[in-house]
N, CA, C and O of each residue as an XYZ file, in Angstrom:
400
protein
N     -10.187     11.511    -18.562
C      -9.963     10.115    -18.294
C      -9.648      9.961    -16.810
O      -8.871     10.737    -16.253
N     -10.246      8.966    -16.174
C      -9.998      8.689    -14.766
C      -9.058      7.500    -14.673
O      -9.309      6.453    -15.270
N      -7.984      7.660    -13.930
C      -7.009      6.601    -13.761
C      -6.839      6.341    -12.276
O      -6.630      7.272    -11.498
N      -6.928      5.096    -11.884
C      -6.671      4.708    -10.506
C      -5.468      3.788    -10.532
O      -5.417      2.847    -11.324
N      -4.521      4.050     -9.687
C      -3.275      3.304     -9.686
C      -3.181      2.430     -8.450
O      -3.586      2.833     -7.359
N      -2.644      1.227     -8.626
C      -2.452      0.323     -7.508
C      -0.962      0.157     -7.288
O      -0.209     -0.098     -8.227
N      -0.544      0.301     -6.043
C       0.864      0.203     -5.693
C       1.007     -0.842     -4.601
O       0.206     -0.873     -3.667
N       2.004     -1.690     -4.703
C       2.269     -2.664     -3.658
C       3.225     -2.055     -2.656
O       4.342     -1.663     -2.997
N       2.780     -1.981     -1.430
C       3.617     -1.428     -0.363
C       4.684     -2.450     -0.034
O       4.363     -3.601      0.261
N       5.946     -2.056     -0.077
C       7.034     -2.997      0.130
C       7.597     -2.959      1.539
O       8.356     -3.851      1.918
N       7.247     -1.957      2.319
C       7.756     -1.920      3.681
C       6.603     -1.790      4.651
O       5.565     -1.213      4.329
N       6.790     -2.322      5.817
C       5.761     -2.219      6.837
C       6.336     -2.591      8.181
O       7.374     -3.248      8.265
N       5.675     -2.178      9.210
C       6.106     -2.511     10.558
C       4.940     -3.151     11.282
O       3.797     -2.718     11.140
N       5.224     -4.165     12.044
C       4.179     -4.840     12.798
C       4.370     -4.512     14.273
O       5.432     -4.760     14.842
N       3.332     -3.954     14.884
C       3.351     -3.639     16.312
C       2.235     -4.436     16.961
O       1.062     -4.086     16.834
N       2.597     -5.511     17.660
C       1.572     -6.385     18.218
C       0.814     -7.049     17.090
O       1.419     -7.628     16.188
N      -0.515     -6.969     17.135
C      -1.344     -7.539     16.078
C      -1.701     -6.509     15.018
O      -2.428     -6.814     14.073
N      -1.195     -5.293     15.170
C      -1.538     -4.217     14.251
C      -0.413     -4.005     13.257
O       0.731     -3.763     13.643
N      -0.736     -4.097     11.984
C       0.254     -3.866     10.938
C       0.091     -2.444     10.435
O      -1.014     -2.018     10.100
N       1.185     -1.720     10.384
C       1.177     -0.347      9.884
C       2.209     -0.224      8.779
O       3.150     -1.014      8.701
N       2.024      0.768      7.931
C       3.031      1.078      6.924
C       3.627      2.439      7.254
O       2.961      3.305      7.821
N       4.876      2.608      6.893
C       5.571      3.863      7.169
C       5.016      4.962      6.276
O       5.063      4.858      5.050
N       4.494      6.008      6.889
C       3.878      7.095      6.131
C       4.894      7.775      5.213
O       4.528      8.242      4.134
N       6.148      7.839      5.616
C       7.167      8.465      4.762
C       7.301      7.706      3.445
O       7.449      8.316      2.386
N       7.249      6.372      3.511
C       7.318      5.568      2.298
C       6.094      5.753      1.421
O       6.205      5.822      0.197
N       4.925      5.833      2.044
C       3.685      6.062      1.295
C       3.763      7.402      0.571
O       3.423      7.491     -0.608
N       4.202      8.432      1.263
C       4.291      9.772      0.661
C       5.231      9.771     -0.536
O       4.932     10.380     -1.563
N       6.366      9.092     -0.409
C       7.315      8.999     -1.521
C       6.690      8.259     -2.697
O       6.826      8.687     -3.843
N       6.006      7.150     -2.420
C       5.397      6.369     -3.496
C       4.245      7.113     -4.161
O       4.081      7.031     -5.378
N       3.446      7.838     -3.381
C       2.363      8.635     -3.964
C       2.951      9.674     -4.916
O       2.431      9.874     -6.014
N       4.023     10.330     -4.505
C       4.649     11.326     -5.378
C       5.169     10.666     -6.652
O       5.006     11.217     -7.741
N       5.792      9.496     -6.531
C       6.297      8.793     -7.713
C       5.168      8.389     -8.650
O       5.305      8.489     -9.869
N       4.052      7.934     -8.085
C       2.893      7.564     -8.905
C       2.407      8.779     -9.688
O       2.128      8.678    -10.882
N       2.305      9.920     -9.024
C       1.810     11.135     -9.684
C       2.789     11.666    -10.728
O       2.379     12.323    -11.685
N       4.074     11.385    -10.550
C       5.081     11.848    -11.505
C       5.272     10.895    -12.684
O       5.998     11.220    -13.623
N       4.637      9.736    -12.649
C       4.813      8.733    -13.691
C       4.550      9.313    -15.079
O       3.579     10.043    -15.277
N       5.409      8.990    -16.028
C       5.310      9.542    -17.389
C       4.043      9.105    -18.114
O       3.533      9.845    -18.955
N       3.533      7.936    -17.809
C       2.375      7.419    -18.537
C       1.068      7.706    -17.807
O       0.118      8.191    -18.421
N       1.003      7.419    -16.526
C      -0.263      7.538    -15.809
C      -0.346      8.747    -14.893
O      -1.407      9.025    -14.336
N       0.748      9.465    -14.728
C       0.755     10.621    -13.833
C       0.722     11.931    -14.591
O       0.292     11.990    -15.743
N       1.181     12.979    -13.928
C       1.166     14.313    -14.522
C       2.385     14.581    -15.391
O       2.310     15.402    -16.305
N       3.512     13.910    -15.133
C       4.706     13.957    -15.973
C       5.262     15.360    -16.170
O       5.869     15.625    -17.208
N       5.081     16.263    -15.221
C       5.699     17.574    -15.411
C       6.631     17.949    -14.265
O       7.204     19.039    -14.268
N       6.789     17.069    -13.297
C       7.722     17.304    -12.212
C       7.256     18.304    -11.178
O       8.000     18.615    -10.249
N       6.040     18.820    -11.313
C       5.559     19.845    -10.391
C       4.582     19.255     -9.373
O       3.443     19.706     -9.248
N       5.052     18.243     -8.655
C       4.284     17.597     -7.594
C       5.099     17.780     -6.316
O       6.206     17.252     -6.210
N       4.567     18.515     -5.354
C       5.321     18.805     -4.133
C       4.434     18.668     -2.900
O       3.226     18.455     -2.997
N       5.063     18.795     -1.754
C       4.373     18.867     -0.460
C       3.391     17.720     -0.227
O       2.257     17.951      0.193
N       3.815     16.500     -0.496
C       2.954     15.340     -0.265
C       2.954     15.029      1.232
O       4.005     14.785      1.825
N       1.782     15.042      1.823
C       1.629     14.721      3.253
C       0.393     13.837      3.402
O      -0.723     14.236      3.069
N       0.620     12.640      3.906
C      -0.461     11.663      4.027
C      -0.800     11.376      5.487
O       0.070     11.378      6.358
N      -2.079     11.131      5.729
C      -2.582     10.654      7.014
C      -2.099     11.515      8.186
O      -1.797     11.000      9.262
N      -2.031     12.816      7.965
C      -1.575     13.758      8.998
C      -0.222     13.374      9.578
O       0.062     13.649     10.744
N       0.617     12.732      8.755
C       1.961     12.365      9.183
C       2.040     11.117     10.049
O       3.113     10.785     10.552
N       0.921     10.418     10.232
C       0.874      9.217     11.071
C       0.932      7.961     10.203
O       0.354      7.926      9.117
N       1.633      6.927     10.686
C       1.687      5.655      9.969
C       0.288      5.039      9.930
O      -0.299      4.787     10.982
N      -0.258      4.792      8.727
C      -1.605      4.221      8.645
C      -1.628      2.731      8.990
O      -0.690      1.992      8.690
N      -2.709      2.316      9.620
C      -2.931      0.908      9.949
C      -3.466      0.195      8.716
O      -4.385      0.675      8.053
N      -2.874     -0.962      8.420
C      -3.277     -1.741      7.253
C      -4.512     -2.563      7.593
O      -4.496     -3.375      8.518
N      -5.569     -2.345      6.843
C      -6.788     -3.152      6.949
C      -7.559     -2.984      5.648
O      -7.809     -1.861      5.209
N      -7.931     -4.087      5.039
C      -8.656     -4.048      3.773
C      -9.852     -3.116      3.885
O     -10.647     -3.216      4.819
N      -9.972     -2.201      2.915
C     -11.084     -1.261      2.864
C     -10.844      0.043      3.602
O     -11.557      1.022      3.379
N      -9.855      0.070      4.474
C      -9.556      1.298      5.222
C      -8.887      2.299      4.281
O      -8.100      1.921      3.414
N      -9.209      3.570      4.463
C      -8.610      4.594      3.603
C      -8.127      5.774      4.432
O      -8.497      5.939      5.595
N      -7.293      6.585      3.802
C      -6.795      7.815      4.399
C      -6.534      8.798      3.268
O      -6.526      8.418      2.097
N      -6.323     10.041      3.614
C      -6.115     11.058      2.583
C      -4.675     11.554      2.580
O      -3.957     11.479      3.577
N      -4.290     12.058      1.424
C      -2.998     12.716      1.252
C      -3.257     14.104      0.680
O      -4.066     14.271     -0.233
N      -2.570     15.085      1.221
C      -2.583     16.433      0.662
C      -1.347     16.564     -0.209
O      -0.269     16.100      0.161
N      -1.498     17.189     -1.357
C      -0.398     17.319     -2.305
C      -0.571     18.614     -3.086
O      -1.695     19.048     -3.340
N       0.534     19.221     -3.463
C       0.480     20.404     -4.313
C       0.805     19.978     -5.740
O       1.872     19.425     -6.004
N      -0.125     20.240     -6.659
C       0.025     19.896     -8.069
C      -0.011     21.188     -8.868
O      -1.023     21.889     -8.903
N       1.112     21.488     -9.509
C       1.214     22.715    -10.318
C       0.780     23.947     -9.526
O       0.092     24.824    -10.048
N       1.193     23.998     -8.256
C       0.922     25.162     -7.421
C      -0.437     25.182     -6.751
O      -0.723     26.096     -5.978
N      -1.288     24.194     -7.028
C      -2.615     24.152     -6.412
C      -2.698     23.017     -5.403
O      -2.262     21.897     -5.667
N      -3.267     23.330     -4.236
C      -3.440     22.313     -3.199
C      -4.517     21.321     -3.631
O      -5.621     21.713     -4.009
N      -4.185     20.044     -3.570
C      -5.109     18.966     -3.936
C      -5.149     17.937     -2.819
O      -4.300     17.925     -1.928
N      -6.144     17.084     -2.887
C      -6.269     16.006     -1.919
C      -6.620     14.735     -2.674
O      -7.394     14.767     -3.630
N      -6.051     13.619     -2.245
C      -6.380     12.341     -2.861
C      -6.619     11.307     -1.777
O      -6.198     11.464     -0.631
N      -7.298     10.257     -2.168
C      -7.657      9.185     -1.241
C      -6.814      7.951     -1.548
O      -6.625      7.586     -2.708
N      -6.315      7.321     -0.501
C      -5.566      6.075     -0.606
C      -6.365      5.011      0.142
O      -6.756      5.217      1.291
N      -6.609      3.871     -0.512
C      -7.425      2.814      0.080
C      -6.665      1.493      0.048
O      -6.121      1.110     -0.988
N      -6.628      0.794      1.187
C      -5.988     -0.521      1.234
C      -6.874     -1.538      0.530
O      -8.070     -1.637      0.807
N      -6.272     -2.291     -0.382
C      -6.983     -3.296     -1.169
C      -6.971     -4.666     -0.501
O      -7.781     -5.528     -0.842
N      -6.063     -4.872      0.443
C      -5.983     -6.142      1.156
C      -5.342     -5.895      2.518
O      -5.039     -4.756      2.873
N      -5.141     -6.959      3.268
C      -4.528     -6.840      4.589
C      -3.008     -6.975      4.536
O      -2.360     -7.055      5.580
N      -2.435     -7.000      3.336
C      -0.988     -7.121      3.166
C      -0.310     -5.789      2.879
O       0.918     -5.729      2.816
N      -1.079     -4.725      2.706
C      -0.491     -3.410      2.468
C      -0.574     -2.930      1.035
O      -0.035     -1.871      0.715
N      -1.239     -3.683      0.153
C      -1.444     -3.213     -1.214
C      -2.486     -2.105     -1.171
O      -3.541     -2.264     -0.557
N      -2.195     -0.988     -1.819
C      -3.160      0.109     -1.765
C      -3.380      0.745     -3.121
O      -2.558      0.630     -4.030
N      -4.510      1.418     -3.229
C      -4.926      2.110     -4.445
C      -4.790      3.607     -4.191
O      -5.204      4.114     -3.149
N      -4.209      4.297     -5.152
C      -4.044      5.752     -5.055
C      -5.045      6.406     -5.990
O      -5.008      6.185     -7.201
N      -5.938      7.209     -5.434
C      -6.928      7.910     -6.247
C      -6.337      9.144     -6.901
O      -5.218      9.554     -6.592
N      -7.094      9.724     -7.799
C      -6.659     10.949     -8.467
C      -6.825     12.152     -7.551
O      -7.783     12.217     -6.781
N      -5.908     13.098     -7.626
C      -6.035     14.305     -6.804
C      -7.224     15.158     -7.234
O      -7.489     15.335     -8.423
N      -7.924     15.675     -6.243
C      -9.008     16.634     -6.472
C      -8.637     17.907     -5.741
O      -7.829     17.887     -4.813
N      -9.229     19.014     -6.159
C      -9.012     20.251     -5.420
C      -9.409     20.023     -3.978
O     -10.390     19.328     -3.715
N      -8.676     20.588     -3.040
C      -9.019     20.444     -1.622
C     -10.456     20.878     -1.410
O     -10.893     21.895     -1.949
N     -11.181     20.112     -0.632
C     -12.598     20.387     -0.426
C     -13.472     19.594     -1.376
O     -14.691     19.762     -1.373
N     -12.860     18.707     -2.214
C     -13.622     17.852     -3.108
C     -14.128     18.526     -4.363
O     -14.997     17.981     -5.043
N     -13.608     19.700     -4.688
C     -14.079     20.428     -5.874
C     -13.279     20.051     -7.093
O     -13.534     20.565     -8.182
């Protein structure tokens, strides 16, 4: 079963005309999404979440970035895509690093 989760970003910083979200908050929320009892892995073995190479991503509808995460001891990668210009984003399912 393929599940795609949508999370509303609650924090953000505006620098000039560019809106960014705090990568630390995104990483925490991605981990929480993956740990969810219903839609996530529900085993507590989700670690080392690192998104967008540690840089705050710029909010723009359709823009995406990747997160690296360790799931049950295996390195995985997932895609995060902004659904609007307000910071709402979709978290994809983790795949083995390299898209396998």
